[in-house]
């Protein structure tokens, strides 16, 4: 996993609630045995019609919008636990997803792949959507160290929560397995002192 | 201090506290399938490490498998490659696999309980969100991502933050024709698709405790559809009886010792939950979904909500547009073209018996394609031994071979674009059963009745 560094980017708006992981990456594209290539099918059925033609009014097909930040309606990533959703976002170049609410499993999967889910309030989300609507070139700054999301042109700073352990992992590019492998002795000791039927 | 069932099990699995919010939790059982495991096995290989506890790991091929002619090679090269990769990985790392064609193969959440691998008091994970199913036995079971599959492979542990607890109590007697599936669809319609996010749910009350184990699994299975990581039910005599004598269940003296431990697994009187809901069984009718998430559900005699009165008008407009339905419309009478009875939610023997009992002596409507996909080889075998296959064939239903099938359409079992499918599965997301497919979630009985009439009906009219 790459270390997460402070950056500035424009954002892609997706003002839809309850975006489930079947939309992020439909099941028929889950057949790969590596983590590569999923970005091509990100939001496949919203991006392309049944004849594989681009659907013009979907935001990813609108040349006005680009960037490494996806801003989405509440309860983003609900449904299936497929980590392929995080791989698809990563493959497409998304580093941050902003929403007013995230589904649990998606949130964990994103963090395990170096994607930062930033939860803001409903009102803040509205302001971010409006900012992009007014100016699709509007830039946002993500500073994980300071836990701050900034709407650059408006000078609005939004502080976000992330637990310290995950923050350290993202900043240093570490993952949970490195930590767990160092615990082997304690895990074996735990196994030896219990009976499970 | 009075403790919840969840806290009792969680606390017994803490290997280490990392900080005030994170703990290392030991995992007793790990189920894997072909879709979410290959990258985790590659991870082990890249790190040059072994799978830490092979005996606590069980594999099956279910998501990609065809449900006809399973004895032949899988036609789709990508599906075949994924299933073959699972076989190779299990061989290389020493994991017990119920491969395609094995007499014990089936949907991962059907075979775990069926084989007695799923038991009370355990922590159980799988790279699949419907792992919540196993919680019906009074354990902590939840879905994980592939990075976490790799963590469990490597250490038999996960780093987790303790979720909040919720208790949902349902009391009273269900109306005839109303089943466990209707209960959970009703609960999700009240709490919404995000109402349980951040929580682990315990289901309680007389309605729940009078359910069979298979009905309890249906309820716990769909906990994730309201965002809850898992759902659980305190084990009781029904649970203990179900487990007894199953292939991997503790036997004889060990079973007696197990019972001593399992009987301590309940929420203490006075234990407090972060959130509580109570429902009356008598209020629940046959449920149907009209939208594109499982929270968008109504009773068969209720109208689809009006857009102006709906909490999120944009979502409702988008969903109804996709579904080809109108605000204020009744679903009763809506014509359907497909009936899918299957999935980890409703493909167990009791589901098949209920459907067979209903369709016996009746005929499906001509324009309807009616599929029954059993949850496992054992369910399929049992159904045939009981002669259900003949009942289904006589009624024009096709009994296929086990797998996840049209629940998510990873194999060739798909619903064509624009068609309506009344489905006993768990998700009505856009494109879930195939691009453009329109899914209406319902109970096996409602699905069977729709197959017969070719349209959605209130199944209660058939009840005496």
XYZ file of C-alpha atoms in Angstrom:
661
model
C 0.000 0.000 0.000
C 1.267 3.477 -0.900
C 1.602 6.138 1.779
C -1.220 8.684 1.699
C 0.083 12.192 1.105
C -1.601 15.596 1.232
C -3.042 16.572 -2.144
C -5.350 18.911 -3.986
C -7.833 17.829 -6.631
C -11.081 18.602 -8.375
C -14.004 16.310 -7.513
C -16.591 14.145 -9.252
C -20.143 14.582 -7.929
C -22.482 11.602 -7.600
C -25.491 12.916 -5.687
C -27.200 9.532 -5.363
C -28.005 7.885 -2.024
C -27.518 4.203 -1.137
C -24.986 3.540 -3.885
C -24.452 -0.204 -3.444
C -21.350 -2.158 -4.360
C -23.264 -3.950 -7.148
C -23.404 -0.533 -8.883
C -19.770 0.256 -8.125
C -18.739 -3.044 -9.719
C -21.420 -5.479 -10.968
C -21.053 -9.149 -10.015
C -20.330 -10.334 -13.538
C -17.026 -8.445 -13.411
C -15.797 -10.158 -10.237
C -14.219 -13.110 -11.984
C -10.608 -11.955 -11.992
C -8.069 -13.553 -9.697
C -5.897 -10.443 -9.344
C -6.691 -6.923 -8.118
C -5.982 -5.247 -11.453
C -8.306 -4.027 -14.173
C -11.454 -3.360 -12.137
C -11.281 0.411 -12.802
C -12.422 -0.176 -16.390
C -15.760 -1.460 -15.094
C -16.303 1.040 -12.279
C -20.036 1.941 -12.318
C -20.250 -0.175 -15.458
C -24.027 -0.193 -15.902
C -24.373 3.521 -15.203
C -21.441 4.348 -17.489
C -22.223 2.129 -20.469
C -25.432 0.913 -22.076
C -26.019 -2.697 -23.095
C -24.190 -2.137 -26.383
C -21.157 -0.798 -24.516
C -21.811 2.770 -25.632
C -21.094 5.504 -23.120
C -24.193 6.904 -21.431
C -23.628 10.608 -22.018
C -25.350 12.002 -18.955
C -23.480 9.863 -16.428
C -20.979 11.975 -14.566
C -17.899 9.842 -15.350
C -18.619 10.365 -19.049
C -18.940 14.120 -18.708
C -15.582 15.671 -19.646
C -16.364 18.601 -17.333
C -15.758 16.452 -14.295
C -12.552 14.775 -13.250
C -10.367 14.302 -10.216
C -9.258 11.914 -7.514
C -12.181 12.718 -5.209
C -15.636 11.163 -5.529
C -18.429 12.963 -3.653
C -21.488 10.738 -3.156
C -24.868 10.669 -1.424
C -25.347 9.040 1.963
C -24.910 5.323 2.725
C -22.254 4.881 0.062
C -20.980 1.318 -0.481
C -23.887 -0.632 0.997
C -24.621 -4.249 0.102
C -22.080 -6.856 -0.896
C -18.736 -7.067 0.913
C -16.803 -7.266 -2.361
C -13.444 -5.519 -1.961
C -13.483 -5.335 -5.755
C -15.466 -2.096 -5.215
C -12.439 -0.529 -3.558
C -10.130 -1.981 -6.225
C -12.376 -0.519 -8.944
C -12.290 2.962 -7.377
C -8.540 2.688 -6.888
C -8.073 1.432 -10.449
C -10.007 4.402 -11.760
C -7.805 6.765 -9.771
C -10.099 7.698 -6.881
C -8.158 8.364 -3.669
C -10.910 9.868 -1.528
C -14.651 9.281 -1.262
C -16.692 11.947 0.528
C -20.193 11.129 1.790
C -22.452 11.854 4.733
C -22.571 8.152 5.617
C -20.646 5.006 4.675
C -21.583 1.353 4.889
C -19.308 -0.474 7.354
C -17.703 -3.119 5.190
C -16.984 -0.728 2.326
C -15.365 1.728 4.719
C -13.010 -0.963 6.017
C -12.220 -2.207 2.528
C -11.454 1.323 1.319
C -9.065 1.967 4.205
C -7.327 -1.360 3.582
C -6.613 -0.196 0.031
C -5.350 3.273 0.757
C -8.625 5.005 -0.138
C -9.759 7.551 2.428
C -13.505 7.660 3.186
C -14.330 11.123 4.562
C -17.610 11.410 6.408
C -19.125 14.900 6.531
C -22.500 16.172 7.742
C -25.524 16.339 5.417
C -25.208 20.140 5.342
C -21.512 20.014 4.545
C -22.192 17.498 1.787
C -24.739 19.899 0.284
C -22.181 22.716 0.328
C -19.630 20.493 -1.425
C -22.148 19.460 -4.098
C -23.131 23.118 -4.619
C -19.485 24.160 -4.893
C -18.900 21.611 -7.673
C -22.160 22.612 -9.368
C -21.095 26.277 -9.385
C -17.605 25.500 -10.603
C -16.646 22.059 -11.821
C -12.984 23.106 -11.595
C -13.287 23.848 -7.880
C -10.356 22.401 -5.999
C -10.426 20.586 -2.664
C -7.502 19.854 -0.411
C -7.175 16.676 1.606
C -4.840 16.807 4.568
C -4.985 13.499 6.409
C -2.342 14.485 8.955
C -4.506 17.448 10.039
C -7.753 15.492 9.380
C -8.967 18.387 7.292
C -10.963 18.626 4.044
C -10.786 22.112 2.538
C -13.026 23.744 -0.062
C -10.178 25.861 -1.393
C -12.031 28.733 -3.089
C -14.388 29.236 -0.168
C -11.754 28.772 2.491
C -14.050 26.338 4.286
C -12.215 23.789 6.399
C -14.056 20.623 7.381
C -12.519 18.460 10.075
C -13.144 14.753 9.741
C -12.803 11.760 12.063
C -10.561 8.768 11.537
C -9.208 6.492 14.220
C -5.554 6.931 15.035
C -4.515 3.412 14.142
C -5.981 3.583 10.623
C -4.627 7.081 10.148
C -1.106 5.882 10.947
C -1.539 2.912 8.596
C -2.591 5.204 5.721
C 0.101 7.795 6.353
C 2.821 5.145 6.483
C 1.338 2.758 3.930
C 1.240 -0.117 6.447
C -1.427 -2.803 6.568
C -2.984 -4.881 9.358
C -1.178 -8.080 8.442
C 2.240 -6.682 9.359
C 0.861 -5.952 12.815
C -0.892 -9.317 13.216
C 2.109 -11.360 12.101
C 4.115 -9.838 14.942
C 1.478 -11.088 17.415
C 1.820 -14.808 16.698
C 3.034 -15.745 20.188
C 0.162 -13.954 21.868
C -2.318 -15.543 19.464
C -1.011 -19.032 20.213
C -1.110 -18.317 23.961
C -4.731 -17.196 23.542
C -5.602 -20.404 21.697
C -4.034 -22.527 24.406
C -6.018 -21.070 27.289
C -9.524 -21.630 25.900
C -11.961 -24.347 24.912
C -14.351 -23.783 22.069
C -16.987 -26.345 21.152
C -22.732 -6.388 35.349
C -25.469 -7.576 33.030
C -24.004 -8.377 29.612
C -25.515 -8.763 26.167
C -25.031 -12.002 24.235
C -22.876 -10.057 21.811
C -20.592 -8.763 24.569
C -20.213 -12.210 26.129
C -18.946 -13.687 22.867
C -16.902 -10.665 21.823
C -15.145 -10.395 25.187
C -14.245 -14.085 25.073
C -12.396 -13.507 21.786
C -10.230 -10.493 22.612
C -6.597 -11.460 22.142
C -5.301 -7.970 22.804
C -6.428 -4.369 23.165
C -4.570 -2.182 20.679
C -5.918 1.149 21.886
C -9.149 2.506 23.304
C -11.110 1.657 20.143
C -9.358 -1.251 18.443
C -8.939 -4.851 19.510
C -7.412 -7.987 18.081
C -10.268 -10.499 17.816
C -9.724 -14.235 17.425
C -11.709 -15.931 14.652
C -12.929 -19.503 15.242
C -14.229 -20.364 11.790
C -13.359 -19.018 8.362
C -15.433 -19.896 5.298
C -14.120 -19.054 1.852
C -15.401 -19.198 -1.733
C -13.933 -18.667 -5.174
C -14.757 -14.974 -5.700
C -13.260 -13.205 -2.692
C -10.334 -15.503 -1.865
C -7.890 -15.639 -4.837
C -6.245 -12.276 -4.114
C -5.891 -13.239 -0.435
C -4.106 -16.480 -1.334
C -1.835 -14.476 -3.658
C -1.112 -12.197 -0.713
C 0.127 -15.145 1.369
C 2.281 -16.298 -1.530
C 3.763 -12.843 -2.025
C 4.675 -12.661 1.647
C 5.991 -16.220 1.646
C 3.801 -17.305 4.565
C 1.600 -20.298 5.352
C -2.099 -20.355 6.084
C -2.011 -20.262 9.907
C -4.981 -22.495 10.870
C -6.088 -24.667 7.974
C -8.410 -26.820 10.122
C -10.521 -23.776 10.972
C -10.917 -22.898 7.300
C -13.576 -24.408 5.004
C -13.962 -23.756 1.285
C -16.711 -24.268 -1.247
C -17.367 -23.200 -4.838
C -20.766 -21.524 -5.079
C -20.933 -18.046 -6.667
C -19.794 -18.915 -10.189
C -20.993 -22.453 -10.629
C -23.546 -23.442 -13.257
C -26.806 -24.879 -11.956
C -27.287 -27.327 -14.805
C -24.879 -30.063 -15.921
C -22.448 -29.541 -13.074
C -20.643 -32.719 -14.118
C -19.431 -30.963 -17.277
C -16.571 -28.431 -17.372
C -17.721 -24.844 -16.686
C -18.276 -23.152 -20.065
C -17.361 -19.575 -19.167
C -13.537 -19.482 -19.139
C -13.356 -16.765 -16.469
C -15.698 -18.604 -14.109
C -13.841 -21.829 -14.736
C -10.527 -20.149 -14.009
C -11.814 -18.765 -10.713
C -13.213 -22.137 -9.591
C -10.026 -23.932 -10.687
C -7.915 -21.348 -8.870
C -9.839 -22.096 -5.657
C -9.121 -25.811 -6.091
C -5.411 -25.162 -6.665
C -5.164 -22.732 -3.761
C -6.906 -25.111 -1.351
C -4.552 -27.903 -2.382
C -1.445 -25.752 -2.052
C -2.390 -24.334 1.355
C -4.122 -27.433 2.783
C -7.723 -26.210 3.045
C -10.696 -28.591 3.034
C -12.731 -27.831 -0.115
C -16.229 -28.919 -1.065
C -15.620 -28.625 -4.768
C -18.137 -28.555 -7.562
C -19.647 -32.032 -7.785
C -18.801 -32.955 -4.174
C -21.763 -34.463 -2.327
C -21.477 -31.795 0.383
C -20.967 -28.785 -1.932
C -23.382 -25.872 -1.725
C -23.823 -22.199 -0.914
C -21.328 -21.383 1.819
C -24.018 -20.131 4.249
C -26.109 -23.234 3.703
C -23.375 -25.849 4.141
C -21.717 -24.341 7.240
C -24.781 -24.879 9.442
C -25.768 -28.075 7.614
C -22.407 -29.700 8.400
C -22.403 -28.575 12.030
C -19.358 -26.351 11.459
C -21.407 -23.321 12.536
C -22.013 -23.444 16.297
C -22.967 -21.164 19.204
C -20.442 -18.900 20.889
C -18.061 -18.761 17.948
C -16.673 -15.945 15.855
C -17.245 -16.733 12.182
C -16.191 -14.778 9.104
C -16.318 -15.130 5.340
C -15.574 -12.823 2.449
C -19.282 -12.480 1.882
C -21.735 -10.072 3.475
C -24.388 -12.741 4.095
C -22.150 -14.409 6.652
C -24.612 -12.828 9.072
C -26.724 -15.958 8.387
C -24.649 -18.032 10.830
C -25.620 -15.710 13.704
C -28.889 -17.654 13.927
C -26.899 -20.123 16.061
C -25.926 -17.516 18.664
C -22.505 -16.545 17.407
C -20.792 -13.444 16.045
C -20.722 -13.920 12.273
C -20.039 -11.222 9.728
C -18.805 -10.540 6.223
C -15.310 -9.243 5.518
C -13.310 -7.903 2.579
C -10.504 -9.757 0.836
C -7.746 -7.908 2.747
C -9.351 -9.260 5.909
C -9.596 -12.750 4.399
C -5.832 -12.528 4.029
C -5.479 -11.328 7.631
C -7.442 -14.314 8.900
C -5.422 -16.650 6.668
C -2.231 -15.204 8.120
C -3.141 -14.933 11.802
C -6.668 -16.279 12.513
C -7.357 -12.787 13.847
C -8.797 -9.452 12.771
C -8.264 -5.939 14.051
C -11.717 -4.599 14.838
C -13.606 -1.855 16.619
C -16.492 -3.072 18.715
C -19.813 -2.222 17.053
C -22.821 -0.828 18.901
C -25.576 -3.234 19.883
C -29.216 -3.233 18.826
C -32.024 -5.494 19.947
C -35.033 -6.074 17.716
C -37.882 -7.804 19.503
C -40.771 -9.355 17.598
C -43.599 -10.761 19.690
C -46.768 -12.597 18.803
C -48.048 -15.087 16.284
C -47.596 -14.590 12.539
C -50.619 -14.748 10.243
C -50.984 -17.826 8.053
C -48.991 -17.330 4.874
C -46.565 -14.920 6.564
C -43.042 -16.248 7.109
C -39.587 -15.411 8.435
C -38.754 -13.710 5.134
C -41.703 -11.359 5.556
C -40.579 -10.597 9.108
C -37.101 -9.501 8.053
C -38.329 -7.593 4.971
C -40.801 -5.806 7.261
C -38.066 -4.903 9.750
C -35.780 -3.591 6.983
C -38.634 -1.540 5.498
C -39.098 0.114 8.895
C -35.400 0.676 9.660
C -34.283 1.453 6.037
C -31.232 0.121 4.189
C -28.886 2.103 6.452
C -30.775 1.864 9.753
C -28.547 -0.830 11.208
C -25.172 0.501 10.069
C -22.656 0.499 12.903
C -24.698 -2.023 14.894
C -24.735 -5.715 15.585
C -28.313 -6.901 15.984
C -29.800 -9.427 18.390
C -33.261 -10.675 17.380
C -35.493 -11.674 20.285
C -39.116 -12.176 21.267
C -41.634 -14.961 21.033
C -42.005 -14.772 17.242
C -38.280 -15.335 16.791
C -37.913 -18.056 19.418
C -40.780 -20.032 17.928
C -39.003 -20.118 14.552
C -37.109 -23.163 13.276
C -33.340 -22.846 12.727
C -33.852 -22.429 8.996
C -36.314 -19.589 9.554
C -33.897 -17.948 11.996
C -31.178 -18.158 9.342
C -33.449 -16.330 6.889
C -33.882 -13.514 9.406
C -30.195 -13.203 10.334
C -29.139 -13.527 6.680
C -30.677 -10.180 5.745
C -29.272 -8.181 8.700
C -26.713 -6.729 6.292
C -29.548 -5.344 4.145
C -30.221 -2.728 6.807
C -26.497 -2.102 7.108
C -25.922 -4.158 10.267
C -22.711 -6.147 10.131
C -24.429 -9.114 11.689
C -27.499 -10.462 13.410
C -27.747 -13.081 16.127
C -30.295 -15.107 18.068
C -29.633 -16.634 21.492
C -29.268 -20.415 21.193
C -31.965 -22.594 22.744
C -33.260 -26.175 22.553
C -34.179 -25.647 18.893
C -30.554 -24.723 18.191
C -29.066 -27.586 20.192
C -31.349 -30.143 18.553
C -30.444 -28.872 15.081
C -26.706 -29.184 15.714
C -26.815 -32.598 17.394
C -25.498 -35.437 15.225
C -24.408 -33.189 12.346
C -21.185 -34.221 10.636
C -18.765 -31.910 12.480
C -20.820 -31.317 15.638
C -19.283 -32.325 18.967
C -20.355 -35.868 19.857
C -21.290 -37.714 23.073
C -19.373 -36.406 26.101
C -18.069 -33.433 24.161
C -21.607 -32.515 23.103
C -22.695 -32.530 26.741
C -19.796 -30.269 27.679
C -20.632 -28.030 24.738
C -24.224 -27.748 25.938
C -22.996 -26.498 29.330
C -21.118 -23.711 27.571
C -23.834 -22.928 25.009
C -26.506 -22.600 27.693
C -24.682 -19.570 29.126
C -25.139 -17.725 25.839
C -27.982 -15.239 26.250
C -28.339 -11.549 27.020
C -28.548 -11.141 30.781
C -31.707 -9.677 32.247
C -31.197 -5.925 32.377
C -28.390 -5.885 29.811
C -28.500 -2.618 27.931
C -28.458 -2.138 24.169
C -27.487 1.029 22.324
C -30.740 0.843 20.377
C -33.979 -1.141 20.766
C -36.967 -1.720 18.478
C -40.104 -3.731 19.109
C -42.549 -5.039 16.532
C -45.845 -6.903 16.733
C -46.042 -10.040 14.587
C -49.731 -9.444 13.926
C -48.885 -6.231 12.000
C -46.764 -8.117 9.462
C -48.271 -9.223 6.152
C -46.693 -10.753 3.041
C -43.921 -8.330 2.026
C -42.674 -7.247 -1.393
C -40.034 -4.794 -2.509
C -40.905 -2.201 -5.132
C -37.608 -0.317 -5.381
C -33.907 -0.917 -5.801
C -32.774 -1.507 -2.246
C -34.179 -3.970 0.285
C -35.433 -1.160 2.514
C -37.970 -0.200 -0.151
C -40.610 -2.708 0.883
C -44.372 -2.735 1.389
C -47.045 -5.247 2.325
C -48.891 -6.814 -0.583
C -52.008 -4.762 0.087
C -50.174 -1.450 0.459
C -49.513 1.149 -2.227
C -46.078 2.189 -3.435
C -45.340 5.500 -1.645
C -45.970 8.830 -3.345
C -42.813 10.588 -4.462
C -43.710 13.876 -2.786
C -44.215 12.159 0.557
C -41.057 10.037 0.368
C -38.009 10.867 2.473
C -35.711 10.874 -0.557
C -37.811 11.746 -3.638
C -34.834 11.538 -6.012
C -34.071 7.968 -4.989
C -37.706 6.902 -5.310
C -38.023 8.486 -8.757
C -34.835 6.763 -9.949
C -35.906 3.413 -8.473
C -39.435 3.468 -9.893
C -38.069 4.504 -13.263
C -35.732 1.495 -13.215
C -38.479 -0.824 -11.995
C -41.076 0.457 -14.463
C -43.538 1.014 -11.593
C -45.685 4.000 -10.606
C -46.043 5.862 -7.344
C -49.238 4.942 -5.540
C -49.486 1.661 -7.460
C -50.464 -1.645 -5.844
C -48.050 -4.483 -6.561
C -50.834 -7.012 -6.258
C -51.761 -7.956 -9.830
C -48.362 -6.935 -11.257
C -47.409 -9.439 -13.942
C -44.069 -11.249 -13.519
C -42.070 -13.339 -15.993
C -39.588 -15.083 -13.703
C -39.679 -16.795 -10.350
C -36.424 -17.514 -8.547
C -36.579 -19.666 -5.437
C -33.057 -19.970 -4.124
C -30.059 -18.181 -2.498
C -28.522 -18.272 0.975
C -31.703 -16.599 2.226
C -34.309 -19.161 1.142
C -32.963 -22.358 -0.453
C -33.086 -24.809 2.422
C -35.212 -27.920 2.652
C -38.032 -26.255 4.610
C -38.301 -23.567 1.927
C -38.518 -26.227 -0.766
C -41.087 -28.207 1.230
C -43.274 -25.117 1.674
C -43.151 -24.399 -2.042
C -43.840 -28.045 -2.956
C -46.744 -28.216 -0.543
C -48.226 -25.094 -2.127
C -47.734 -25.983 -5.794
C -48.779 -29.614 -5.492
C -51.613 -30.204 -7.934
C -51.268 -26.711 -9.436
C -49.636 -25.478 -12.644
C -47.381 -22.496 -13.145
C -48.677 -19.826 -15.517
C -47.578 -20.417 -19.110
C -45.559 -17.233 -19.500
C -43.588 -17.759 -16.294
C -40.162 -19.333 -15.980
C -40.005 -20.874 -12.503
C -36.643 -21.955 -11.092
C -35.830 -23.686 -7.870
C -32.143 -23.709 -7.038
C -31.393 -25.727 -3.897
C -28.866 -24.355 -1.410
C -26.689 -27.448 -1.367
C -26.197 -30.953 -2.724
C -27.621 -32.260 0.538
C -30.768 -30.128 0.164
C -31.097 -31.341 -3.427
C -30.702 -34.972 -2.328
C -33.210 -34.608 0.481
C -35.722 -32.945 -1.847
C -35.439 -35.846 -4.268
C -35.756 -38.417 -1.482
C -38.971 -36.739 -0.403
C -40.287 -36.717 -3.973
C -40.368 -32.914 -4.150
C -38.638 -33.052 -7.538
C -41.704 -34.779 -9.008
C -44.052 -32.238 -7.442
C -41.988 -29.393 -8.919
C -41.771 -31.019 -12.343
C -45.527 -31.681 -12.413
C -46.208 -28.037 -11.580
C -43.822 -26.835 -14.298
C -41.020 -25.716 -11.953
C -37.434 -26.541 -12.811
C -35.314 -27.978 -9.983
C -31.701 -27.113 -10.767
C -28.343 -27.877 -9.119
C -27.013 -25.902 -6.110
C -25.270 -22.541 -6.231
C -25.806 -18.801 -5.771
C -27.334 -18.670 -9.255
C -29.692 -15.839 -10.175
C -29.304 -14.128 -6.793
C -26.376 -12.295 -8.336
C -26.109 -13.714 -11.835
C -22.380 -14.428 -11.817
C -23.034 -17.570 -13.797
C -25.371 -17.775 -16.796
C -28.501 -17.672 -14.590
C -29.702 -14.161 -15.360
C -33.024 -12.383 -15.675
C -33.335 -10.557 -19.039
C -33.433 -6.752 -19.096
C -36.856 -5.281 -18.398
C -38.343 -8.541 -17.105
C -39.814 -8.850 -13.612
C -38.549 -11.559 -11.308
C -40.156 -12.351 -7.983
C -37.204 -13.653 -6.056
C -36.590 -15.232 -2.661
C -33.062 -13.821 -2.664
C -31.832 -10.868 -0.648
C -31.027 -7.950 -2.963
C -33.089 -5.972 -5.445
C -30.255 -3.663 -6.499
C -30.200 -2.410 -10.076
C -28.760 -5.111 -12.304
C -28.327 -7.577 -9.459
C -30.027 -10.446 -11.320
C -28.672 -9.320 -14.688
C -28.336 -5.944 -16.430
C -31.745 -4.260 -16.518
C -33.438 -7.060 -14.522
C -36.277 -5.970 -12.224
C -36.260 -7.815 -8.905
C -39.139 -8.027 -6.451
C -38.032 -9.658 -3.209
C -40.539 -11.904 -1.458
C -41.004 -15.068 0.575
C -40.918 -18.549 -1.017
C -44.673 -18.839 -0.564
C -45.390 -15.483 -2.256
C -42.998 -16.436 -5.075
C -44.709 -19.806 -5.539
C -48.148 -18.192 -5.636
C -46.945 -15.642 -8.203
C -45.602 -18.476 -10.364
C -49.000 -20.146 -10.381
C -50.994 -17.007 -11.185
C -48.368 -15.310 -13.356
C -48.770 -12.165 -11.293
C -48.305 -10.984 -7.756
C -51.016 -12.132 -5.378
C -51.782 -12.029 -1.687
C -50.896 -15.582 -0.703
C -53.147 -15.327 2.346
C -56.169 -15.891 0.119
C -55.008 -19.501 -0.251
C -54.831 -20.036 3.496
C -57.673 -21.553 5.449
